[in-house]
PDB file of C-alpha atoms in Angstrom:
ATOM      1  CA  ALA A 256      -0.088  -0.101  -0.030  1.00 79.00           C
ATOM      2  CA  GLN A 257       1.281   3.592  -0.804  1.00 88.00           C
ATOM      3  CA  SER A 258       2.021   5.558   2.258  1.00 94.00           C
ATOM      4  CA  VAL A 259       3.728   8.875   3.086  1.00 96.00           C
ATOM      5  CA  ALA A 260       6.023   9.533   6.424  1.00 97.00           C
ATOM      6  CA  GLN A 261       6.772  13.135   7.474  1.00 98.00           C
ATOM      7  CA  PRO A 262       8.863  12.229  10.184  1.00 96.00           C
ATOM      8  CA  GLU A 263       8.995  15.802  12.037  1.00 97.00           C
ATOM      9  CA  ASP A 264       5.990  16.847  13.500  1.00 97.00           C
ATOM     10  CA  GLN A 265       7.688  20.364  13.947  1.00 97.00           C
ATOM     11  CA  VAL A 266      10.645  22.445  12.454  1.00 98.00           C
ATOM     12  CA  ASN A 267      11.955  25.415  13.480  1.00 98.00           C
ATOM     13  CA  VAL A 268      14.332  27.752  11.957  1.00 98.00           C
ATOM     14  CA  ALA A 269      15.658  31.460  11.696  1.00 98.00           C
ATOM     15  CA  GLU A 270      14.865  34.007   9.414  1.00 98.00           C
ATOM     16  CA  GLY A 271      17.252  33.899   6.473  1.00 97.00           C
ATOM     17  CA  ASN A 272      18.598  30.491   7.340  1.00 98.00           C
ATOM     18  CA  PRO A 273      17.895  27.463   4.795  1.00 98.00           C
ATOM     19  CA  LEU A 274      15.223  25.288   6.089  1.00 97.00           C
ATOM     20  CA  THR A 275      14.323  21.679   5.039  1.00 98.00           C
ATOM     21  CA  VAL A 276      10.954  19.689   5.597  1.00 98.00           C
ATOM     22  CA  LYS A 277      11.325  15.953   5.467  1.00 98.00           C
ATOM     23  CA  CYS A 278       9.270  13.421   3.311  1.00 98.00           C
ATOM     24  CA  THR A 279       9.633   9.861   2.307  1.00 98.00           C
ATOM     25  CA  TYR A 280       7.401   7.479   0.669  1.00 96.00           C
ATOM     26  CA  SER A 281       6.324   3.832  -0.528  1.00 94.00           C
ATOM     27  CA  VAL A 282       4.793   3.221  -3.496  1.00 90.00           C
ATOM     28  CA  SER A 283       4.913   0.680  -5.947  1.00 87.00           C
ATOM     29  CA  GLY A 284       5.814   1.850  -9.652  1.00 85.00           C
ATOM     30  CA  ASN A 285       7.293   5.239 -10.330  1.00 87.00           C
ATOM     31  CA  PRO A 286       5.650   7.595  -7.786  1.00 91.00           C
ATOM     32  CA  TYR A 287       3.757  11.232  -8.263  1.00 93.00           C
ATOM     33  CA  LEU A 288       4.681  13.110  -5.714  1.00 95.00           C
ATOM     34  CA  PHE A 289       3.671  16.663  -4.017  1.00 97.00           C
ATOM     35  CA  TRP A 290       3.970  19.088  -1.660  1.00 98.00           C
ATOM     36  CA  TYR A 291       1.018  21.295  -0.230  1.00 98.00           C
ATOM     37  CA  VAL A 292       0.796  24.344   2.333  1.00 97.00           C
ATOM     38  CA  GLN A 293      -1.843  25.164   4.693  1.00 95.00           C
ATOM     39  CA  TYR A 294      -2.406  28.373   6.479  1.00 91.00           C
ATOM     40  CA  PRO A 295      -4.769  28.537   9.103  1.00 84.00           C
ATOM     41  CA  ASN A 296      -8.476  28.469   8.401  1.00 77.00           C
ATOM     42  CA  ARG A 297      -7.622  27.510   4.830  1.00 80.00           C
ATOM     43  CA  GLY A 298      -7.054  25.293   2.144  1.00 85.00           C
ATOM     44  CA  LEU A 299      -4.125  23.601   0.671  1.00 94.00           C
ATOM     45  CA  GLN A 300      -2.121  25.464  -1.759  1.00 95.00           C
ATOM     46  CA  PHE A 301      -0.266  23.445  -4.040  1.00 95.00           C
ATOM     47  CA  LEU A 302       3.469  24.005  -4.063  1.00 97.00           C
ATOM     48  CA  LEU A 303       5.340  21.873  -6.550  1.00 96.00           C
ATOM     49  CA  LYS A 304       5.181  18.581  -7.730  1.00 95.00           C
ATOM     50  CA  TYR A 305       7.653  15.665  -9.189  1.00 95.00           C
ATOM     51  CA  ILE A 306       6.252  13.543 -12.385  1.00 92.00           C
ATOM     52  CA  THR A 307       9.359  13.034 -13.559  1.00 86.00           C
ATOM     53  CA  GLY A 308      12.355  14.793 -15.266  1.00 86.00           C
ATOM     54  CA  ASP A 309      14.821  16.590 -12.963  1.00 90.00           C
ATOM     55  CA  ASN A 310      15.379  15.401  -9.639  1.00 92.00           C
ATOM     56  CA  LEU A 311      15.414  19.197  -8.450  1.00 95.00           C
ATOM     57  CA  VAL A 312      11.820  20.627  -8.684  1.00 96.00           C
ATOM     58  CA  LYS A 313      11.054  24.215  -8.459  1.00 96.00           C
ATOM     59  CA  GLY A 314       7.826  25.513  -6.769  1.00 95.00           C
ATOM     60  CA  SER A 315       5.886  28.410  -5.687  1.00 92.00           C
ATOM     61  CA  TYR A 316       7.253  30.893  -3.197  1.00 92.00           C
ATOM     62  CA  GLY A 317      10.980  30.021  -3.726  1.00 95.00           C
ATOM     63  CA  PHE A 318      10.448  26.449  -2.674  1.00 97.00           C
ATOM     64  CA  GLU A 319      12.199  23.571  -4.266  1.00 97.00           C
ATOM     65  CA  ALA A 320      12.306  19.928  -3.581  1.00 98.00           C
ATOM     66  CA  GLU A 321      14.681  17.057  -4.412  1.00 96.00           C
ATOM     67  CA  PHE A 322      13.522  13.781  -5.292  1.00 96.00           C
ATOM     68  CA  ASN A 323      15.862  10.804  -4.297  1.00 96.00           C
ATOM     69  CA  LYS A 324      14.310   7.721  -5.585  1.00 94.00           C
ATOM     70  CA  SER A 325      17.141   5.393  -3.881  1.00 94.00           C
ATOM     71  CA  GLN A 326      16.218   6.925  -0.871  1.00 95.00           C
ATOM     72  CA  THR A 327      12.312   7.168  -1.479  1.00 96.00           C
ATOM     73  CA  SER A 328      12.595  10.718  -0.408  1.00 97.00           C
ATOM     74  CA  PHE A 329      11.230  13.790  -1.692  1.00 98.00           C
ATOM     75  CA  HIS A 330      12.540  16.733   0.972  1.00 98.00           C
ATOM     76  CA  LEU A 331      10.827  20.312   0.641  1.00 98.00           C
ATOM     77  CA  LYS A 332      13.738  23.054   0.627  1.00 98.00           C
ATOM     78  CA  LYS A 333      14.152  26.804   0.659  1.00 98.00           C
ATOM     79  CA  PRO A 334      17.569  28.695   0.766  1.00 97.00           C
ATOM     80  CA  SER A 335      16.304  31.149   3.008  1.00 97.00           C
ATOM     81  CA  ALA A 336      13.333  31.242   4.945  1.00 97.00           C
ATOM     82  CA  LEU A 337      10.774  34.201   5.650  1.00 97.00           C
ATOM     83  CA  VAL A 338       8.528  34.270   8.617  1.00 96.00           C
ATOM     84  CA  SER A 339       5.698  34.308   6.234  1.00 95.00           C
ATOM     85  CA  ASP A 340       6.803  30.574   5.507  1.00 96.00           C
ATOM     86  CA  SER A 341       5.360  29.842   8.650  1.00 96.00           C
ATOM     87  CA  ALA A 342       2.647  27.075   8.367  1.00 97.00           C
ATOM     88  CA  LEU A 343       1.610  23.557   7.960  1.00 97.00           C
ATOM     89  CA  TYR A 344       3.263  21.759   5.187  1.00 98.00           C
ATOM     90  CA  PHE A 345       1.989  18.430   3.715  1.00 98.00           C
ATOM     91  CA  CYS A 346       3.874  16.051   1.643  1.00 98.00           C
ATOM     92  CA  ALA A 347       1.554  13.742  -0.611  1.00 97.00           C
ATOM     93  CA  VAL A 348       2.071  10.575  -3.299  1.00 95.00           C
ATOM     94  CA  ARG A 349      -1.185  10.116  -5.847  1.00 92.00           C
ATOM     95  CA  ASP A 350      -2.439   6.510  -5.540  1.00 89.00           C
ATOM     96  CA  THR A 351      -1.493   4.339  -8.237  1.00 83.00           C
ATOM     97  CA  GLY A 352      -5.125   3.273  -8.975  1.00 80.00           C
ATOM     98  CA  ASN A 353      -7.100   5.165 -11.849  1.00 78.00           C
ATOM     99  CA  THR A 354      -8.514   8.110  -9.667  1.00 83.00           C
ATOM    100  CA  GLY A 355      -5.195   9.745  -8.847  1.00 88.00           C
ATOM    101  CA  LYS A 356      -6.503  10.410  -4.697  1.00 92.00           C
ATOM    102  CA  LEU A 357      -3.738  11.385  -3.129  1.00 95.00           C
ATOM    103  CA  ILE A 358      -2.167   9.931   0.039  1.00 95.00           C
ATOM    104  CA  PHE A 359      -1.054  12.745   2.701  1.00 97.00           C
ATOM    105  CA  GLY A 360       1.676  12.307   5.173  1.00 97.00           C
ATOM    106  CA  GLN A 361       0.769  13.874   8.794  1.00 96.00           C
ATOM    107  CA  GLY A 362       2.037  17.181   8.015  1.00 97.00           C
ATOM    108  CA  THR A 363       4.919  19.082   9.497  1.00 98.00           C
ATOM    109  CA  THR A 364       4.479  22.837  11.228  1.00 97.00           C
ATOM    110  CA  LEU A 365       7.035  24.947   9.984  1.00 97.00           C
ATOM    111  CA  GLN A 366       8.057  27.956  12.505  1.00 97.00           C
ATOM    112  CA  VAL A 367      10.265  30.272  11.449  1.00 97.00           C
ATOM    113  CA  LYS A 368      11.389  33.136  13.992  1.00 96.00           C
ATOM    114  CA  PRO A 369      12.704  36.352  13.471  1.00 95.00           C
TER     115      PRO A 369
ATOM    116  CA  GLY B 890     -10.265  32.893 -11.743  1.00 58.00           C
ATOM    117  CA  ALA B 891     -12.320  31.403  -9.551  1.00 82.00           C
ATOM    118  CA  GLY B 892     -10.917  29.000  -7.166  1.00 93.00           C
ATOM    119  CA  VAL B 893     -12.941  25.800  -5.479  1.00 96.00           C
ATOM    120  CA  SER B 894     -15.628  27.206  -2.968  1.00 96.00           C
ATOM    121  CA  GLN B 895     -17.413  25.315  -0.311  1.00 97.00           C
ATOM    122  CA  SER B 896     -20.201  26.151   1.901  1.00 97.00           C
ATOM    123  CA  PRO B 897     -20.975  26.637   4.741  1.00 97.00           C
ATOM    124  CA  ARG B 898     -17.534  27.384   5.915  1.00 96.00           C
ATOM    125  CA  TYR B 899     -18.405  26.164   9.641  1.00 97.00           C
ATOM    126  CA  LYS B 900     -21.314  24.128  10.516  1.00 98.00           C
ATOM    127  CA  VAL B 901     -21.942  22.923  14.248  1.00 98.00           C
ATOM    128  CA  ALA B 902     -24.182  20.035  14.410  1.00 98.00           C
ATOM    129  CA  LYS B 903     -26.231  18.245  17.346  1.00 98.00           C
ATOM    130  CA  ARG B 904     -25.454  14.597  17.582  1.00 98.00           C
ATOM    131  CA  GLY B 905     -28.081  13.021  15.482  1.00 97.00           C
ATOM    132  CA  GLN B 906     -28.741  15.775  12.760  1.00 98.00           C
ATOM    133  CA  ASP B 907     -28.284  15.488   9.350  1.00 98.00           C
ATOM    134  CA  VAL B 908     -25.810  17.839   7.407  1.00 98.00           C
ATOM    135  CA  ALA B 909     -25.029  18.520   3.687  1.00 98.00           C
ATOM    136  CA  LEU B 910     -21.738  20.019   2.710  1.00 98.00           C
ATOM    137  CA  ARG B 911     -21.068  22.041  -0.641  1.00 98.00           C
ATOM    138  CA  CYS B 912     -18.414  21.880  -2.746  1.00 98.00           C
ATOM    139  CA  ASP B 913     -18.233  24.237  -6.001  1.00 98.00           C
ATOM    140  CA  PRO B 914     -15.472  23.268  -7.999  1.00 97.00           C
ATOM    141  CA  ILE B 915     -13.209  25.258 -10.652  1.00 96.00           C
ATOM    142  CA  SER B 916     -15.355  25.391 -13.892  1.00 94.00           C
ATOM    143  CA  GLY B 917     -14.948  22.652 -16.028  1.00 92.00           C
ATOM    144  CA  HIS B 918     -12.787  20.394 -14.207  1.00 94.00           C
ATOM    145  CA  VAL B 919     -13.461  16.606 -14.688  1.00 94.00           C
ATOM    146  CA  SER B 920     -12.042  15.234 -11.137  1.00 95.00           C
ATOM    147  CA  LEU B 921     -13.896  16.211  -7.888  1.00 96.00           C
ATOM    148  CA  PHE B 922     -12.331  14.683  -4.762  1.00 97.00           C
ATOM    149  CA  TRP B 923     -13.561  14.995  -1.044  1.00 98.00           C
ATOM    150  CA  TYR B 924     -11.135  14.474   1.645  1.00 98.00           C
ATOM    151  CA  GLN B 925     -11.659  14.704   5.405  1.00 98.00           C
ATOM    152  CA  GLN B 926      -8.973  16.229   7.641  1.00 96.00           C
ATOM    153  CA  ALA B 927      -9.119  15.386  11.781  1.00 95.00           C
ATOM    154  CA  LEU B 928      -7.500  17.726  13.781  1.00 92.00           C
ATOM    155  CA  GLY B 929      -3.661  17.176  13.668  1.00 89.00           C
ATOM    156  CA  GLN B 930      -3.822  15.199  10.828  1.00 93.00           C
ATOM    157  CA  GLY B 931      -3.297  15.035   7.173  1.00 95.00           C
ATOM    158  CA  PRO B 932      -6.421  14.733   4.884  1.00 96.00           C
ATOM    159  CA  GLU B 933      -7.908  11.494   4.247  1.00 97.00           C
ATOM    160  CA  PHE B 934      -9.392  10.671   1.011  1.00 97.00           C
ATOM    161  CA  LEU B 935     -13.291   9.849   1.215  1.00 98.00           C
ATOM    162  CA  THR B 936     -14.426   9.514  -2.371  1.00 98.00           C
ATOM    163  CA  TYR B 937     -14.175  10.705  -5.877  1.00 96.00           C
ATOM    164  CA  PHE B 938     -16.088  11.767  -9.264  1.00 96.00           C
ATOM    165  CA  GLN B 939     -15.475  11.776 -12.519  1.00 94.00           C
ATOM    166  CA  ASN B 940     -17.642  14.207 -14.123  1.00 95.00           C
ATOM    167  CA  GLU B 941     -21.264  12.926 -12.601  1.00 96.00           C
ATOM    168  CA  ALA B 942     -20.290   9.193 -12.208  1.00 96.00           C
ATOM    169  CA  GLN B 943     -19.006   8.228  -8.639  1.00 96.00           C
ATOM    170  CA  LEU B 944     -16.174   5.945  -9.299  1.00 94.00           C
ATOM    171  CA  ASP B 945     -14.441   5.700  -5.717  1.00 95.00           C
ATOM    172  CA  LYS B 946     -16.242   5.902  -2.486  1.00 95.00           C
ATOM    173  CA  SER B 947     -13.900   3.229  -0.672  1.00 95.00           C
ATOM    174  CA  GLY B 948     -13.156   6.165   1.782  1.00 96.00           C
ATOM    175  CA  LEU B 949     -16.445   6.828   3.167  1.00 97.00           C
ATOM    176  CA  PRO B 950     -16.103   5.849   6.785  1.00 95.00           C
ATOM    177  CA  SER B 951     -19.784   4.604   7.175  1.00 95.00           C
ATOM    178  CA  ASP B 952     -23.456   4.179   5.311  1.00 96.00           C
ATOM    179  CA  ARG B 953     -24.060   7.716   6.900  1.00 98.00           C
ATOM    180  CA  PHE B 954     -21.824   9.192   4.552  1.00 98.00           C
ATOM    181  CA  PHE B 955     -23.162   9.929   1.005  1.00 97.00           C
ATOM    182  CA  ALA B 956     -21.930  12.214  -1.908  1.00 98.00           C
ATOM    183  CA  GLU B 957     -23.427  13.275  -5.050  1.00 98.00           C
ATOM    184  CA  ARG B 958     -22.506  15.644  -8.422  1.00 97.00           C
ATOM    185  CA  PRO B 959     -25.521  14.846 -10.306  1.00 96.00           C
ATOM    186  CA  GLU B 960     -24.696  17.275 -12.896  1.00 94.00           C
ATOM    187  CA  GLY B 961     -20.940  16.939 -12.778  1.00 92.00           C
ATOM    188  CA  SER B 962     -20.414  20.372 -11.235  1.00 95.00           C
ATOM    189  CA  VAL B 963     -21.609  21.052  -7.651  1.00 98.00           C
ATOM    190  CA  SER B 964     -21.044  17.934  -5.405  1.00 98.00           C
ATOM    191  CA  THR B 965     -22.467  17.742  -2.123  1.00 98.00           C
ATOM    192  CA  LEU B 966     -21.477  15.681   0.585  1.00 98.00           C
ATOM    193  CA  LYS B 967     -24.091  14.500   3.101  1.00 98.00           C
ATOM    194  CA  ILE B 968     -23.699  12.882   6.618  1.00 98.00           C
ATOM    195  CA  GLN B 969     -26.709  11.509   8.396  1.00 98.00           C
ATOM    196  CA  ARG B 970     -27.333  11.235  11.942  1.00 98.00           C
ATOM    197  CA  THR B 971     -23.797  13.001  13.137  1.00 98.00           C
ATOM    198  CA  GLN B 972     -21.837  11.275  15.498  1.00 97.00           C
ATOM    199  CA  GLN B 973     -18.971  12.983  17.510  1.00 97.00           C
ATOM    200  CA  GLU B 974     -16.406  11.301  15.576  1.00 96.00           C
ATOM    201  CA  ASP B 975     -17.455  13.065  12.326  1.00 97.00           C
ATOM    202  CA  SER B 976     -16.024  16.497  13.577  1.00 98.00           C
ATOM    203  CA  ALA B 977     -13.625  17.222  11.020  1.00 97.00           C
ATOM    204  CA  VAL B 978     -12.772  19.610   8.287  1.00 96.00           C
ATOM    205  CA  TYR B 979     -13.821  18.501   5.079  1.00 98.00           C
ATOM    206  CA  LEU B 980     -11.867  19.427   1.961  1.00 97.00           C
ATOM    207  CA  CYS B 981     -13.062  19.264  -1.404  1.00 97.00           C
ATOM    208  CA  ALA B 982     -10.734  19.231  -4.397  1.00 97.00           C
ATOM    209  CA  SER B 983     -10.785  19.272  -8.024  1.00 96.00           C
ATOM    210  CA  SER B 984      -8.448  18.711 -10.787  1.00 94.00           C
ATOM    211  CA  PRO B 985      -8.569  19.151 -14.998  1.00 91.00           C
ATOM    212  CA  LEU B 986      -8.395  15.671 -15.858  1.00 81.00           C
ATOM    213  CA  ALA B 987      -9.105  12.157 -14.905  1.00 71.00           C
ATOM    214  CA  GLY B 988      -6.246   9.711 -13.143  1.00 64.00           C
ATOM    215  CA  SER B 989      -3.706  12.550 -14.381  1.00 68.00           C
ATOM    216  CA  SER B 990      -0.668  14.297 -13.147  1.00 75.00           C
ATOM    217  CA  TYR B 991      -2.230  17.428 -12.734  1.00 83.00           C
ATOM    218  CA  GLU B 992      -2.148  18.754  -9.014  1.00 91.00           C
ATOM    219  CA  GLN B 993      -5.831  19.301  -7.071  1.00 94.00           C
ATOM    220  CA  TYR B 994      -7.058  22.506  -6.229  1.00 95.00           C
ATOM    221  CA  PHE B 995      -8.497  22.711  -2.615  1.00 96.00           C
ATOM    222  CA  GLY B 996     -11.183  24.980  -1.292  1.00 96.00           C
ATOM    223  CA  PRO B 997     -11.005  26.151   2.089  1.00 95.00           C
ATOM    224  CA  GLY B 998     -13.037  23.715   3.704  1.00 95.00           C
ATOM    225  CA  THR B 999     -16.059  23.094   5.978  1.00 97.00           C
ATOM    226  CA  ARG B1000     -15.371  22.770   9.619  1.00 96.00           C
ATOM    227  CA  LEU B1001     -17.994  20.382  11.085  1.00 98.00           C
ATOM    228  CA  THR B1002     -18.365  20.223  15.000  1.00 98.00           C
ATOM    229  CA  VAL B1003     -20.606  17.856  15.988  1.00 98.00           C
ATOM    230  CA  THR B1004     -21.804  18.639  20.000  1.00 96.00           C
TER     231      THR B1004
END
């Protein structure tokens, strides 16, 4: 069965420092991977996705993610964190069935301190 | 353009009441998904529509949950005889094509509290 793990409940980083939010996955076949961000009382906003091609994917708001097939990981990164990046981040993998439903991790709260 | 909208944004129901949650997807989107997000958890899949056809309802937790999309656009998730464990945020998402690599666009959710 497909699954996603986000091993950190919370990540704390100082503004201006690089940030990494970790994600590992388990899926049969080639994975379709996504990162979403959720602000309080709002829905999920799409950040980026990996379907195929370059292992380094660039997305919205300066975020990027690195796909590593051997480690089955898809870590989210940003070179310089902003206080406004503080939010809840979800990694997801597309289910291998025909519907395209997403399987989400538990989420990681990112706290960027000034 | 307009995104996915959901109504109501907040719903308080007494245990045993029926509720109906509405989702307006992005115009022209074929795929529509419902997810349930419990407090402190990631969203979990409930059901999937391709146009008006409900192709996957494997995530619906009980037969008290029912969803429809009769004209292939607006969808309604109905919960009968609500229980406290139904308290959660219900998210709707739409996507342009079926079973594709497109990302899903999420609405703001409906927070259901059952008292």
